[in-house]
Amino acid sequence: MATTLTLAAGRIPPHDLDAEISVIGSILLDPLSIAKVLQFLHPEDFYRENNGQIYRASLDLFAAGEPIDNVTLASQLQQMGLLDRVGGRAQLASMQSVVPTAANIEYYGRIVKEKAYKRRLISAGGNIAGYGYDDSIEAEDAINQAQSLVFGVADDRDQRELARLYDLLGPAMERISLQMESGQGIVGIPSGFHDLDRMTSGFKDSDLIIIAGRPSMGKTSMALNVGLYAALDAKKSIAIFSLEMSKEQLTERLLTEQAQIDAQRMHRGLLTEAEFDRVSNALGPLGEAAIYIDDTPVMDELTLQLKARQAKMRHNIDMILVDYLQLMHGRSRGDDNRVQEVSAISRALKGLARELRIPVIAISQLSRAPEQRPDKRPILSDLRESGSIEQDADVVMFLFRPEYYKSDEKPGIAEIHIAKHRNGPTGTIELKFRRDHTRFYNLETRRPEPGTE
């Protein structure tokens, strides 16, 4: 609003008072027209504070199911102690008289919103300049704060401490309608594994998903299988942050998974002509997939946040994969131990998922605790040695292959135990695992595996 925005170099901030008055006038002409703007237009978007207060009073009446006209709106403003301040009943009558029809209220509202965005951009620019002049802030921290401000301008709803329920009901109904139309029960990004998708309903926006297990259980394979399906079948844009493998190694890994060939045979140059053809055929789909790889080997949570925001802005990514969490370093400079450091990293990953509104999948290594038990299957308490991962995660998936410990127990079968699911059921599903392909498959395979026909 005008009263809270500092003028830059004597210039008047962007605004359109005619559009603001037209929004209010349209509401007075047709109270139901407010439904066309309430999901995106907020009282603080108005440049003139009085106009914002009138709009707020209109929202209050609408939320209460009360009629909106000159009389009821004046009464509401009177109860708020604002009627005289906004110009009284005469001002309301004047606003209604300048608009011939309420049909264009959404157009007027978009103008008001556009000007509000520009004012916030000016304000953010001033703050960013202040970071640059502040010697007490390191450059990397300043860049991170600046990016946060820019994201706040792009989606100002994230900057609110409270959201009124009526602002959320419309979008909720839209999501429910879309879910009913799909008829598949999948509301997030599917994994391609039918039983897993039935249990999770897909990986949802703002969720932190942890894939955990002891070494050689197939954690990276699972994450890459999910990423490949999301990119190739669901047509999503994926960012992979690989702290363990180089871009070249990861590319070869993706090729072997997509071509469904023996990884060791490819590495040793022993492919048959048929296998080489499968690799060649995999190039096309992978080349068209929106998969972006960063193989920075040493990374802290702040660096990951910077890179992820850039990826979101440049490539509009839909999902992030991190391999793996314990290879990241915290930025704490005190005497914090590793557990506290990992806790800070997991909190940052959850915050990133919420900020970008995309699922973040992070691989987590487990300690040796499961090895000390007769039943080697991991449990949630095994994660508690790794800081607050368990608390921060929305979904925790443990991978376990019985044949790793006993060769005759469930050969070729991997158990996926969903030990935590914040918004859904927990339980265990089983998948086929081909170690030579570094791939998981549904038990009832819809697409034949190579060599099975």
JSON list of C-alpha atoms in Angstrom, two decimals, residues 29 33 41 106 126 132 141 147 170 172 186 189 219 239 242 263 290 303 321 337 351-352 377 409 444:
[
{"chain": "A", "resi": 29, "resn": "LEU", "atom": "CA", "xyz": [-23.26, -3.92, -8.66]},
{"chain": "A", "resi": 33, "resn": "SER", "atom": "CA", "xyz": [-18.75, -11.23, -8.97]},
{"chain": "A", "resi": 41, "resn": "LEU", "atom": "CA", "xyz": [-6.71, -10.50, -5.20]},
{"chain": "A", "resi": 106, "resn": "GLU", "atom": "CA", "xyz": [-11.58, -10.08, -13.22]},
{"chain": "A", "resi": 126, "resn": "GLY", "atom": "CA", "xyz": [15.60, -1.88, -2.30]},
{"chain": "A", "resi": 132, "resn": "GLY", "atom": "CA", "xyz": [24.82, -5.62, -1.11]},
{"chain": "A", "resi": 141, "resn": "ASP", "atom": "CA", "xyz": [24.03, -15.47, 2.09]},
{"chain": "A", "resi": 147, "resn": "GLN", "atom": "CA", "xyz": [16.48, -15.08, -4.32]},
{"chain": "A", "resi": 170, "resn": "GLY", "atom": "CA", "xyz": [-11.89, -22.81, -4.15]},
{"chain": "A", "resi": 172, "resn": "ALA", "atom": "CA", "xyz": [-9.33, -27.35, -2.82]},
{"chain": "A", "resi": 186, "resn": "ILE", "atom": "CA", "xyz": [-2.96, -40.44, -8.26]},
{"chain": "A", "resi": 189, "resn": "ILE", "atom": "CA", "xyz": [3.84, -37.46, -9.61]},
{"chain": "A", "resi": 219, "resn": "LYS", "atom": "CA", "xyz": [18.45, -46.70, -3.13]},
{"chain": "A", "resi": 239, "resn": "ALA", "atom": "CA", "xyz": [16.63, -31.99, -11.42]},
{"chain": "A", "resi": 242, "resn": "SER", "atom": "CA", "xyz": [24.36, -36.11, -7.52]},
{"chain": "A", "resi": 263, "resn": "ALA", "atom": "CA", "xyz": [25.55, -52.47, -16.54]},
{"chain": "A", "resi": 290, "resn": "ALA", "atom": "CA", "xyz": [13.64, -32.83, -19.26]},
{"chain": "A", "resi": 303, "resn": "THR", "atom": "CA", "xyz": [24.26, -23.97, -2.23]},
{"chain": "A", "resi": 321, "resn": "LEU", "atom": "CA", "xyz": [16.36, -35.86, -6.49]},
{"chain": "A", "resi": 337, "resn": "ASN", "atom": "CA", "xyz": [27.95, -32.16, 15.90]},
{"chain": "A", "resi": 351, "resn": "GLY", "atom": "CA", "xyz": [11.77, -25.93, 3.37]},
{"chain": "A", "resi": 352, "resn": "LEU", "atom": "CA", "xyz": [12.88, -26.12, -0.25]},
{"chain": "A", "resi": 377, "resn": "ARG", "atom": "CA", "xyz": [14.96, -54.84, 8.19]},
{"chain": "A", "resi": 409, "resn": "GLU", "atom": "CA", "xyz": [15.34, -65.79, 0.81]},
{"chain": "A", "resi": 444, "resn": "GLU", "atom": "CA", "xyz": [3.02, -58.02, -12.39]}
]
